[in-house]
mmCIF file with all atom_site columns, C-alpha atoms in Angstrom:
data_model
loop_
_atom_site.group_PDB
_atom_site.id
_atom_site.type_symbol
_atom_site.label_atom_id
_atom_site.label_alt_id
_atom_site.label_comp_id
_atom_site.label_asym_id
_atom_site.label_entity_id
_atom_site.label_seq_id
_atom_site.pdbx_PDB_ins_code
_atom_site.Cartn_x
_atom_site.Cartn_y
_atom_site.Cartn_z
_atom_site.occupancy
_atom_site.B_iso_or_equiv
_atom_site.pdbx_formal_charge
_atom_site.auth_seq_id
_atom_site.auth_comp_id
_atom_site.auth_asym_id
_atom_site.auth_atom_id
_atom_site.pdbx_PDB_model_num
ATOM 1   C CA . MET A 1 1   ? 15.101  -0.066  80.123 1.00 0.00 ? 1   MET A CA 1
ATOM 2   C CA . ARG A 1 2   ? 16.989  -2.336  77.455 1.00 0.00 ? 2   ARG A CA 1
ATOM 3   C CA . LEU A 1 3   ? 16.449  -5.779  75.750 1.00 0.00 ? 3   LEU A CA 1
ATOM 4   C CA . VAL A 1 4   ? 18.573  -8.226  77.807 1.00 0.00 ? 4   VAL A CA 1
ATOM 5   C CA . SER A 1 5   ? 17.575  -11.328 75.821 1.00 0.00 ? 5   SER A CA 1
ATOM 6   C CA . ILE A 1 6   ? 15.994  -12.474 72.798 1.00 0.00 ? 6   ILE A CA 1
ATOM 7   C CA . ASN A 1 7   ? 14.729  -16.105 73.192 1.00 0.00 ? 7   ASN A CA 1
ATOM 8   C CA . LEU A 1 8   ? 13.570  -18.731 70.478 1.00 0.00 ? 8   LEU A CA 1
ATOM 9   C CA . GLY A 1 9   ? 12.170  -22.226 71.300 1.00 0.00 ? 9   GLY A CA 1
ATOM 10  C CA . ARG A 1 10  ? 12.406  -25.374 68.920 1.00 0.00 ? 10  ARG A CA 1
ATOM 11  C CA . PRO A 1 11  ? 9.838   -28.192 69.539 1.00 0.00 ? 11  PRO A CA 1
ATOM 12  C CA . GLY A 1 12  ? 11.044  -30.492 72.285 1.00 0.00 ? 12  GLY A CA 1
ATOM 13  C CA . PRO A 1 13  ? 9.917   -33.482 74.356 1.00 0.00 ? 13  PRO A CA 1
ATOM 14  C CA . LEU A 1 14  ? 8.550   -32.579 78.020 1.00 0.00 ? 14  LEU A CA 1
ATOM 15  C CA . GLN A 1 15  ? 6.869   -35.253 80.319 1.00 0.00 ? 15  GLN A CA 1
ATOM 16  C CA . ILE A 1 16  ? 3.583   -33.566 82.271 1.00 0.00 ? 16  ILE A CA 1
ATOM 17  C CA . GLY A 1 17  ? 2.761   -35.958 84.929 1.00 0.00 ? 17  GLY A CA 1
ATOM 18  C CA . PRO A 1 18  ? 2.217   -39.347 82.952 1.00 0.00 ? 18  PRO A CA 1
ATOM 19  C CA . ARG A 1 19  ? 1.602   -37.495 79.617 1.00 0.00 ? 19  ARG A CA 1
ATOM 20  C CA . PRO A 1 20  ? 4.596   -36.933 77.332 1.00 0.00 ? 20  PRO A CA 1
ATOM 21  C CA . THR A 1 21  ? 3.937   -33.776 75.235 1.00 0.00 ? 21  THR A CA 1
ATOM 22  C CA . THR A 1 22  ? 5.853   -31.507 72.507 1.00 0.00 ? 22  THR A CA 1
ATOM 23  C CA . THR A 1 23  ? 6.494   -28.014 73.667 1.00 0.00 ? 23  THR A CA 1
ATOM 24  C CA . GLY A 1 24  ? 8.479   -25.094 72.642 1.00 0.00 ? 24  GLY A CA 1
ATOM 25  C CA . ILE A 1 25  ? 9.036   -23.841 76.275 1.00 0.00 ? 25  ILE A CA 1
ATOM 26  C CA . HIS A 1 26  ? 12.720  -24.538 76.398 1.00 0.00 ? 26  HIS A CA 1
ATOM 27  C CA . LYS A 1 27  ? 14.063  -21.216 74.683 1.00 0.00 ? 27  LYS A CA 1
ATOM 28  C CA . ASN A 1 28  ? 17.449  -20.467 73.632 1.00 0.00 ? 28  ASN A CA 1
ATOM 29  C CA . PRO A 1 29  ? 18.998  -17.103 73.452 1.00 0.00 ? 29  PRO A CA 1
ATOM 30  C CA . VAL A 1 30  ? 19.906  -15.516 69.836 1.00 0.00 ? 30  VAL A CA 1
ATOM 31  C CA . GLU A 1 31  ? 21.487  -11.850 69.251 1.00 0.00 ? 31  GLU A CA 1
ATOM 32  C CA . ALA A 1 32  ? 18.926  -10.747 66.738 1.00 0.00 ? 32  ALA A CA 1
ATOM 33  C CA . ALA A 1 33  ? 15.454  -11.749 65.448 1.00 0.00 ? 33  ALA A CA 1
ATOM 34  C CA . GLN A 1 34  ? 12.671  -10.604 63.172 1.00 0.00 ? 34  GLN A CA 1
ATOM 35  C CA . ILE A 1 35  ? 9.255   -10.104 64.808 1.00 0.00 ? 35  ILE A CA 1
ATOM 36  C CA . SER A 1 36  ? 6.163   -10.510 62.584 1.00 0.00 ? 36  SER A CA 1
ATOM 37  C CA . THR A 1 37  ? 2.521   -9.959  63.839 1.00 0.00 ? 37  THR A CA 1
ATOM 38  C CA . LEU A 1 38  ? 2.489   -13.705 64.722 1.00 0.00 ? 38  LEU A CA 1
ATOM 39  C CA . GLY A 1 39  ? 5.473   -13.550 66.827 1.00 0.00 ? 39  GLY A CA 1
ATOM 40  C CA . LEU A 1 40  ? 9.265   -14.139 66.565 1.00 0.00 ? 40  LEU A CA 1
ATOM 41  C CA . VAL A 1 41  ? 10.233  -15.806 63.325 1.00 0.00 ? 41  VAL A CA 1
ATOM 42  C CA . GLY A 1 42  ? 11.709  -19.346 64.056 1.00 0.00 ? 42  GLY A CA 1
ATOM 43  C CA . ASP A 1 43  ? 9.967   -19.696 67.595 1.00 0.00 ? 43  ASP A CA 1
ATOM 44  C CA . HIS A 1 44  ? 7.848   -22.669 67.972 1.00 0.00 ? 44  HIS A CA 1
ATOM 45  C CA . VAL A 1 45  ? 4.485   -22.534 69.615 1.00 0.00 ? 45  VAL A CA 1
ATOM 46  C CA . ALA A 1 46  ? 3.203   -26.084 70.225 1.00 0.00 ? 46  ALA A CA 1
ATOM 47  C CA . ASP A 1 47  ? -0.108  -25.377 72.079 1.00 0.00 ? 47  ASP A CA 1
ATOM 48  C CA . GLN A 1 48  ? -1.807  -22.983 69.618 1.00 0.00 ? 48  GLN A CA 1
ATOM 49  C CA . GLU A 1 49  ? -5.133  -23.544 71.517 1.00 0.00 ? 49  GLU A CA 1
ATOM 50  C CA . HIS A 1 50  ? -4.001  -21.578 74.339 1.00 0.00 ? 50  HIS A CA 1
ATOM 51  C CA . HIS A 1 51  ? -0.639  -19.569 73.240 1.00 0.00 ? 51  HIS A CA 1
ATOM 52  C CA . GLY A 1 52  ? 0.173   -17.538 70.200 1.00 0.00 ? 52  GLY A CA 1
ATOM 53  C CA . GLY A 1 53  ? -2.084  -15.923 67.684 1.00 0.00 ? 53  GLY A CA 1
ATOM 54  C CA . PRO A 1 54  ? -2.026  -12.162 66.675 1.00 0.00 ? 54  PRO A CA 1
ATOM 55  C CA . ASP A 1 55  ? -3.005  -10.690 70.252 1.00 0.00 ? 55  ASP A CA 1
ATOM 56  C CA . GLN A 1 56  ? -0.574  -13.086 72.215 1.00 0.00 ? 56  GLN A CA 1
ATOM 57  C CA . ALA A 1 57  ? 2.221   -12.954 69.464 1.00 0.00 ? 57  ALA A CA 1
ATOM 58  C CA . VAL A 1 58  ? 5.033   -12.172 71.942 1.00 0.00 ? 58  VAL A CA 1
ATOM 59  C CA . TYR A 1 59  ? 5.425   -13.196 75.519 1.00 0.00 ? 59  TYR A CA 1
ATOM 60  C CA . VAL A 1 60  ? 7.727   -10.909 77.998 1.00 0.00 ? 60  VAL A CA 1
ATOM 61  C CA . TYR A 1 61  ? 9.406   -10.997 81.316 1.00 0.00 ? 61  TYR A CA 1
ATOM 62  C CA . SER A 1 62  ? 11.858  -8.789  83.127 1.00 0.00 ? 62  SER A CA 1
ATOM 63  C CA . ALA A 1 63  ? 15.335  -9.738  84.621 1.00 0.00 ? 63  ALA A CA 1
ATOM 64  C CA . GLN A 1 64  ? 14.015  -7.546  87.573 1.00 0.00 ? 64  GLN A CA 1
ATOM 65  C CA . ASP A 1 65  ? 11.360  -10.231 88.194 1.00 0.00 ? 65  ASP A CA 1
ATOM 66  C CA . TYR A 1 66  ? 13.954  -13.021 87.700 1.00 0.00 ? 66  TYR A CA 1
ATOM 67  C CA . ASP A 1 67  ? 16.054  -11.324 90.248 1.00 0.00 ? 67  ASP A CA 1
ATOM 68  C CA . TRP A 1 68  ? 13.256  -11.868 92.661 1.00 0.00 ? 68  TRP A CA 1
ATOM 69  C CA . TRP A 1 69  ? 12.838  -15.435 91.872 1.00 0.00 ? 69  TRP A CA 1
ATOM 70  C CA . MET A 1 70  ? 16.389  -16.276 91.967 1.00 0.00 ? 70  MET A CA 1
ATOM 71  C CA . GLU A 1 71  ? 16.364  -14.983 95.805 1.00 0.00 ? 71  GLU A CA 1
ATOM 72  C CA . GLN A 1 72  ? 13.259  -17.039 96.368 1.00 0.00 ? 72  GLN A CA 1
ATOM 73  C CA . LEU A 1 73  ? 14.295  -20.201 94.896 1.00 0.00 ? 73  LEU A CA 1
ATOM 74  C CA . GLY A 1 74  ? 18.127  -19.910 95.727 1.00 0.00 ? 74  GLY A CA 1
ATOM 75  C CA . GLU A 1 75  ? 18.941  -20.786 92.229 1.00 0.00 ? 75  GLU A CA 1
ATOM 76  C CA . ALA A 1 76  ? 20.144  -19.302 88.955 1.00 0.00 ? 76  ALA A CA 1
ATOM 77  C CA . LEU A 1 77  ? 17.469  -18.641 86.384 1.00 0.00 ? 77  LEU A CA 1
ATOM 78  C CA . LEU A 1 78  ? 18.710  -17.697 82.752 1.00 0.00 ? 78  LEU A CA 1
ATOM 79  C CA . PRO A 1 79  ? 16.874  -15.506 80.636 1.00 0.00 ? 79  PRO A CA 1
ATOM 80  C CA . GLY A 1 80  ? 14.273  -17.495 78.771 1.00 0.00 ? 80  GLY A CA 1
ATOM 81  C CA . THR A 1 81  ? 13.570  -19.780 81.540 1.00 0.00 ? 81  THR A CA 1
ATOM 82  C CA . PHE A 1 82  ? 9.924   -19.202 81.864 1.00 0.00 ? 82  PHE A CA 1
ATOM 83  C CA . GLY A 1 83  ? 9.573   -19.556 77.942 1.00 0.00 ? 83  GLY A CA 1
ATOM 84  C CA . GLU A 1 84  ? 9.487   -15.843 77.259 1.00 0.00 ? 84  GLU A CA 1
ATOM 85  C CA . ASN A 1 85  ? 10.515  -14.531 73.992 1.00 0.00 ? 85  ASN A CA 1
ATOM 86  C CA . LEU A 1 86  ? 11.859  -11.219 75.027 1.00 0.00 ? 86  LEU A CA 1
ATOM 87  C CA . THR A 1 87  ? 13.515  -10.452 78.582 1.00 0.00 ? 87  THR A CA 1
ATOM 88  C CA . PHE A 1 88  ? 13.431  -6.704  79.347 1.00 0.00 ? 88  PHE A CA 1
ATOM 89  C CA . SER A 1 89  ? 15.839  -5.501  82.025 1.00 0.00 ? 89  SER A CA 1
ATOM 90  C CA . SER A 1 90  ? 12.637  -4.094  83.773 1.00 0.00 ? 90  SER A CA 1
ATOM 91  C CA . PHE A 1 91  ? 9.202   -2.899  82.991 1.00 0.00 ? 91  PHE A CA 1
ATOM 92  C CA . GLY A 1 92  ? 9.819   0.489   84.354 1.00 0.00 ? 92  GLY A CA 1
ATOM 93  C CA . ALA A 1 93  ? 8.892   2.144   87.667 1.00 0.00 ? 93  ALA A CA 1
ATOM 94  C CA . GLU A 1 94  ? 5.135   2.568   87.186 1.00 0.00 ? 94  GLU A CA 1
ATOM 95  C CA . PRO A 1 95  ? 2.699   -0.447  87.123 1.00 0.00 ? 95  PRO A CA 1
ATOM 96  C CA . VAL A 1 96  ? 2.249   -1.825  83.539 1.00 0.00 ? 96  VAL A CA 1
ATOM 97  C CA . ARG A 1 97  ? -1.165  -1.783  82.115 1.00 0.00 ? 97  ARG A CA 1
ATOM 98  C CA . ILE A 1 98  ? -3.260  -3.436  79.492 1.00 0.00 ? 98  ILE A CA 1
ATOM 99  C CA . GLY A 1 99  ? -2.821  -1.119  76.381 1.00 0.00 ? 99  GLY A CA 1
ATOM 100 C CA . ASP A 1 100 ? 0.770   -0.069  77.509 1.00 0.00 ? 100 ASP A CA 1
ATOM 101 C CA . ARG A 1 101 ? 3.048   -0.043  74.697 1.00 0.00 ? 101 ARG A CA 1
ATOM 102 C CA . PHE A 1 102 ? 6.923   -0.659  74.156 1.00 0.00 ? 102 PHE A CA 1
ATOM 103 C CA . ARG A 1 103 ? 8.956   0.155   71.285 1.00 0.00 ? 103 ARG A CA 1
ATOM 104 C CA . VAL A 1 104 ? 11.891  -2.170  71.101 1.00 0.00 ? 104 VAL A CA 1
ATOM 105 C CA . GLY A 1 105 ? 14.144  -1.728  68.116 1.00 0.00 ? 105 GLY A CA 1
ATOM 106 C CA . GLU A 1 106 ? 11.899  -1.420  64.921 1.00 0.00 ? 106 GLU A CA 1
ATOM 107 C CA . VAL A 1 107 ? 8.931   -3.353  66.984 1.00 0.00 ? 107 VAL A CA 1
ATOM 108 C CA . LEU A 1 108 ? 6.048   -1.856  68.538 1.00 0.00 ? 108 LEU A CA 1
ATOM 109 C CA . LEU A 1 109 ? 4.281   -3.976  71.178 1.00 0.00 ? 109 LEU A CA 1
ATOM 110 C CA . GLU A 1 110 ? 1.087   -3.495  73.099 1.00 0.00 ? 110 GLU A CA 1
ATOM 111 C CA . ILE A 1 111 ? 0.403   -5.467  76.227 1.00 0.00 ? 111 ILE A CA 1
ATOM 112 C CA . THR A 1 112 ? -2.591  -7.477  76.028 1.00 0.00 ? 112 THR A CA 1
ATOM 113 C CA . ALA A 1 113 ? -2.658  -9.949  78.967 1.00 0.00 ? 113 ALA A CA 1
ATOM 114 C CA . PRO A 1 114 ? -0.941  -11.427 81.881 1.00 0.00 ? 114 PRO A CA 1
ATOM 115 C CA . ARG A 1 115 ? 0.601   -14.979 81.430 1.00 0.00 ? 115 ARG A CA 1
ATOM 116 C CA . ILE A 1 116 ? -1.373  -17.500 83.439 1.00 0.00 ? 116 ILE A CA 1
ATOM 117 C CA . PRO A 1 117 ? 0.818   -20.414 84.560 1.00 0.00 ? 117 PRO A CA 1
ATOM 118 C CA . CYS A 1 118 ? -0.243  -24.123 83.428 1.00 0.00 ? 118 CYS A CA 1
ATOM 119 C CA . SER A 1 119 ? 1.313   -27.381 84.158 1.00 0.00 ? 119 SER A CA 1
ATOM 120 C CA . THR A 1 120 ? 3.766   -27.061 81.333 1.00 0.00 ? 120 THR A CA 1
ATOM 121 C CA . LEU A 1 121 ? 5.557   -24.284 83.212 1.00 0.00 ? 121 LEU A CA 1
ATOM 122 C CA . ALA A 1 122 ? 5.402   -26.490 86.333 1.00 0.00 ? 122 ALA A CA 1
ATOM 123 C CA . ALA A 1 123 ? 6.907   -29.540 84.403 1.00 0.00 ? 123 ALA A CA 1
ATOM 124 C CA . ARG A 1 124 ? 9.509   -27.023 82.815 1.00 0.00 ? 124 ARG A CA 1
ATOM 125 C CA . MET A 1 125 ? 10.498  -26.072 86.455 1.00 0.00 ? 125 MET A CA 1
ATOM 126 C CA . ASN A 1 126 ? 10.369  -29.500 87.705 1.00 0.00 ? 126 ASN A CA 1
ATOM 127 C CA . ASP A 1 127 ? 8.147   -28.649 90.437 1.00 0.00 ? 127 ASP A CA 1
ATOM 128 C CA . LEU A 1 128 ? 4.365   -29.663 90.860 1.00 0.00 ? 128 LEU A CA 1
ATOM 129 C CA . GLU A 1 129 ? 3.817   -26.620 93.163 1.00 0.00 ? 129 GLU A CA 1
ATOM 130 C CA . PHE A 1 130 ? 5.202   -24.269 90.659 1.00 0.00 ? 130 PHE A CA 1
ATOM 131 C CA . VAL A 1 131 ? 1.969   -22.996 89.112 1.00 0.00 ? 131 VAL A CA 1
ATOM 132 C CA . LYS A 1 132 ? 0.659   -22.180 92.906 1.00 0.00 ? 132 LYS A CA 1
ATOM 133 C CA . LYS A 1 133 ? 4.091   -20.263 93.468 1.00 0.00 ? 133 LYS A CA 1
ATOM 134 C CA . PHE A 1 134 ? 3.801   -18.408 90.351 1.00 0.00 ? 134 PHE A CA 1
ATOM 135 C CA . ARG A 1 135 ? 0.410   -17.386 90.823 1.00 0.00 ? 135 ARG A CA 1
ATOM 136 C CA . GLN A 1 136 ? 1.211   -16.256 94.425 1.00 0.00 ? 136 GLN A CA 1
ATOM 137 C CA . ALA A 1 137 ? 4.201   -14.336 93.236 1.00 0.00 ? 137 ALA A CA 1
ATOM 138 C CA . ALA A 1 138 ? 1.855   -12.207 91.001 1.00 0.00 ? 138 ALA A CA 1
ATOM 139 C CA . ARG A 1 139 ? 4.794   -11.622 88.837 1.00 0.00 ? 139 ARG A CA 1
ATOM 140 C CA . PRO A 1 140 ? 3.387   -13.007 85.363 1.00 0.00 ? 140 PRO A CA 1
ATOM 141 C CA . GLY A 1 141 ? 4.941   -11.025 82.801 1.00 0.00 ? 141 GLY A CA 1
ATOM 142 C CA . PHE A 1 142 ? 2.811   -10.108 79.797 1.00 0.00 ? 142 PHE A CA 1
ATOM 143 C CA . TYR A 1 143 ? 1.523   -11.154 76.349 1.00 0.00 ? 143 TYR A CA 1
ATOM 144 C CA . ALA A 1 144 ? 1.692   -8.442  73.522 1.00 0.00 ? 144 ALA A CA 1
ATOM 145 C CA . ARG A 1 145 ? 0.213   -8.138  69.957 1.00 0.00 ? 145 ARG A CA 1
ATOM 146 C CA . VAL A 1 146 ? 2.802   -6.590  67.599 1.00 0.00 ? 146 VAL A CA 1
ATOM 147 C CA . LEU A 1 147 ? 1.639   -3.453  66.100 1.00 0.00 ? 147 LEU A CA 1
ATOM 148 C CA . GLY A 1 148 ? 4.636   -2.589  64.277 1.00 0.00 ? 148 GLY A CA 1
ATOM 149 C CA . ALA A 1 149 ? 6.748   -5.470  63.004 1.00 0.00 ? 149 ALA A CA 1
ATOM 150 C CA . GLY A 1 150 ? 10.542  -5.357  62.283 1.00 0.00 ? 150 GLY A CA 1
ATOM 151 C CA . ARG A 1 151 ? 13.937  -6.397  63.881 1.00 0.00 ? 151 ARG A CA 1
ATOM 152 C CA . VAL A 1 152 ? 15.016  -6.407  67.415 1.00 0.00 ? 152 VAL A CA 1
ATOM 153 C CA . GLN A 1 153 ? 18.810  -7.088  68.809 1.00 0.00 ? 153 GLN A CA 1
ATOM 154 C CA . GLN A 1 154 ? 20.065  -7.736  72.049 1.00 0.00 ? 154 GLN A CA 1
ATOM 155 C CA . GLY A 1 155 ? 20.783  -4.531  74.037 1.00 0.00 ? 155 GLY A CA 1
ATOM 156 C CA . ASP A 1 156 ? 18.245  -2.534  72.198 1.00 0.00 ? 156 ASP A CA 1
ATOM 157 C CA . PRO A 1 157 ? 16.664  0.405   74.097 1.00 0.00 ? 157 PRO A CA 1
ATOM 158 C CA . ILE A 1 158 ? 13.196  0.375   75.135 1.00 0.00 ? 158 ILE A CA 1
ATOM 159 C CA . GLN A 1 159 ? 10.594  3.223   75.291 1.00 0.00 ? 159 GLN A CA 1
ATOM 160 C CA . LYS A 1 160 ? 7.632   3.106   77.203 1.00 0.00 ? 160 LYS A CA 1
ATOM 161 C CA . ILE A 1 161 ? 4.265   4.568   75.776 1.00 0.00 ? 161 ILE A CA 1
ATOM 162 C CA . SER A 1 162 ? 1.821   4.530   78.565 1.00 0.00 ? 162 SER A CA 1
ATOM 163 C CA . ALA A 1 163 ? -1.868  3.631   78.111 1.00 0.00 ? 163 ALA A CA 1
ATOM 164 C CA . PRO A 1 164 ? -4.677  5.502   79.483 1.00 0.00 ? 164 PRO A CA 1
ATOM 165 C CA . THR A 1 165 ? -4.654  5.296   83.417 1.00 0.00 ? 165 THR A CA 1
ATOM 166 C CA . ALA A 1 166 ? -8.313  4.278   83.287 1.00 0.00 ? 166 ALA A CA 1
ATOM 167 C CA . PHE A 1 167 ? -7.216  0.792   81.842 1.00 0.00 ? 167 PHE A CA 1
ATOM 168 C CA . PRO A 1 168 ? -6.657  -1.898  84.368 1.00 0.00 ? 168 PRO A CA 1
ATOM 169 C CA . THR A 1 169 ? -3.032  -2.801  85.474 1.00 0.00 ? 169 THR A CA 1
ATOM 170 C CA . LEU A 1 170 ? -1.772  -6.294  84.680 1.00 0.00 ? 170 LEU A CA 1
ATOM 171 C CA . ALA A 1 171 ? -2.045  -7.096  88.539 1.00 0.00 ? 171 ALA A CA 1
ATOM 172 C CA . ASP A 1 172 ? -5.753  -6.068  88.315 1.00 0.00 ? 172 ASP A CA 1
ATOM 173 C CA . VAL A 1 173 ? -6.427  -8.658  85.350 1.00 0.00 ? 173 VAL A CA 1
ATOM 174 C CA . PHE A 1 174 ? -4.061  -11.198 87.026 1.00 0.00 ? 174 PHE A CA 1
ATOM 175 C CA . HIS A 1 175 ? -5.977  -11.343 90.372 1.00 0.00 ? 175 HIS A CA 1
ATOM 176 C CA . LEU A 1 176 ? -9.464  -10.949 88.687 1.00 0.00 ? 176 LEU A CA 1
ATOM 177 C CA . TRP A 1 177 ? -8.802  -14.081 86.732 1.00 0.00 ? 177 TRP A CA 1
ATOM 178 C CA . TYR A 1 178 ? -8.678  -16.058 89.852 1.00 0.00 ? 178 TYR A CA 1
ATOM 179 C CA . ASP A 1 179 ? -11.462 -14.329 91.668 1.00 0.00 ? 179 ASP A CA 1
ATOM 180 C CA . LYS A 1 180 ? -14.186 -16.983 92.173 1.00 0.00 ? 180 LYS A CA 1
ATOM 181 C CA . THR A 1 181 ? -16.989 -14.386 92.587 1.00 0.00 ? 181 THR A CA 1
ATOM 182 C CA . PRO A 1 182 ? -15.886 -11.495 90.454 1.00 0.00 ? 182 PRO A CA 1
ATOM 183 C CA . GLU A 1 183 ? -18.154 -8.435  90.467 1.00 0.00 ? 183 GLU A CA 1
ATOM 184 C CA . ALA A 1 184 ? -19.777 -7.543  87.490 1.00 0.00 ? 184 ALA A CA 1
ATOM 185 C CA . ALA A 1 185 ? -18.424 -4.015  87.249 1.00 0.00 ? 185 ALA A CA 1
ATOM 186 C CA . LYS A 1 186 ? -14.883 -5.200  87.459 1.00 0.00 ? 186 LYS A CA 1
ATOM 187 C CA . LEU A 1 187 ? -15.669 -7.674  84.638 1.00 0.00 ? 187 LEU A CA 1
ATOM 188 C CA . ARG A 1 188 ? -17.066 -4.863  82.398 1.00 0.00 ? 188 ARG A CA 1
ATOM 189 C CA . TRP A 1 189 ? -14.057 -2.580  83.336 1.00 0.00 ? 189 TRP A CA 1
ATOM 190 C CA . VAL A 1 190 ? -11.262 -4.942  82.298 1.00 0.00 ? 190 VAL A CA 1
ATOM 191 C CA . LEU A 1 191 ? -13.365 -5.415  79.059 1.00 0.00 ? 191 LEU A CA 1
ATOM 192 C CA . THR A 1 192 ? -13.111 -1.791  78.011 1.00 0.00 ? 192 THR A CA 1
ATOM 193 C CA . ALA A 1 193 ? -9.268  -2.543  77.813 1.00 0.00 ? 193 ALA A CA 1
ATOM 194 C CA . PRO A 1 194 ? -7.591  -3.708  74.347 1.00 0.00 ? 194 PRO A CA 1
ATOM 195 C CA . LEU A 1 195 ? -7.296  -7.401  75.988 1.00 0.00 ? 195 LEU A CA 1
ATOM 196 C CA . ALA A 1 196 ? -6.148  -10.408 74.265 1.00 0.00 ? 196 ALA A CA 1
ATOM 197 C CA . GLU A 1 197 ? -9.316  -12.373 72.780 1.00 0.00 ? 197 GLU A CA 1
ATOM 198 C CA . ARG A 1 198 ? -8.923  -15.652 74.863 1.00 0.00 ? 198 ARG A CA 1
ATOM 199 C CA . ALA A 1 199 ? -8.796  -13.470 78.060 1.00 0.00 ? 199 ALA A CA 1
ATOM 200 C CA . LYS A 1 200 ? -11.695 -11.241 76.657 1.00 0.00 ? 200 LYS A CA 1
ATOM 201 C CA . ALA A 1 201 ? -13.789 -14.451 76.176 1.00 0.00 ? 201 ALA A CA 1
ATOM 202 C CA . VAL A 1 202 ? -13.117 -15.696 79.708 1.00 0.00 ? 202 VAL A CA 1
ATOM 203 C CA . PHE A 1 203 ? -14.145 -12.535 81.352 1.00 0.00 ? 203 PHE A CA 1
ATOM 204 C CA . ALA A 1 204 ? -17.248 -11.935 79.120 1.00 0.00 ? 204 ALA A CA 1
ATOM 205 C CA . ALA A 1 205 ? -18.550 -15.592 79.915 1.00 0.00 ? 205 ALA A CA 1
ATOM 206 C CA . ARG A 1 206 ? -18.464 -14.628 83.661 1.00 0.00 ? 206 ARG A CA 1
ATOM 207 C CA . LEU A 1 207 ? -20.596 -11.642 83.159 1.00 0.00 ? 207 LEU A CA 1
ATOM 208 C CA . PRO A 1 208 ? -24.047 -12.296 84.475 1.00 0.00 ? 208 PRO A CA 1
ATOM 209 C CA . ARG A 1 209 ? -26.695 -12.967 81.952 1.00 0.00 ? 209 ARG A CA 1
#
């Protein structure tokens, strides 16, 4: 695995239906970047209620998943199209789990949550159905907290440090998010993993009282 692209976003306009907004989803590649505990230095996070923060500091996608999308959509997609900060060549052969860690250059990341698609992504893709397509594809990429800050550079090798197999996979968490009648045992199980605080709050609120 290697780091294919580093992507930074600046504030820019986007029309979401009838509503104009400002977003940082449009990313441009850079050769190197500094990553702090709050994410890539110089990257703009517009919607801080739902994005960013210490445990969703970096969004990561893979070139392997982009290859799948390009085949499905019949069009070229550049790294950063989905608004990710880092594009890995792949996530490796094994399923990725909450708590998996990736060392990239000087930086150590820990997976905290899958990306849940929203209307901003649909507007970015100019496709009102894209939220549904992204959900059905179940290739969400992941958010990560930064356990070790530092510098990353395009082409850096990536080392995976696997989490305990008792922790849920990204797919487990992604599908549970959309489960209208989740089992209490599954909710408690995902809550044992080092989830992002936003995801943790959502699952905890769905536990029976």
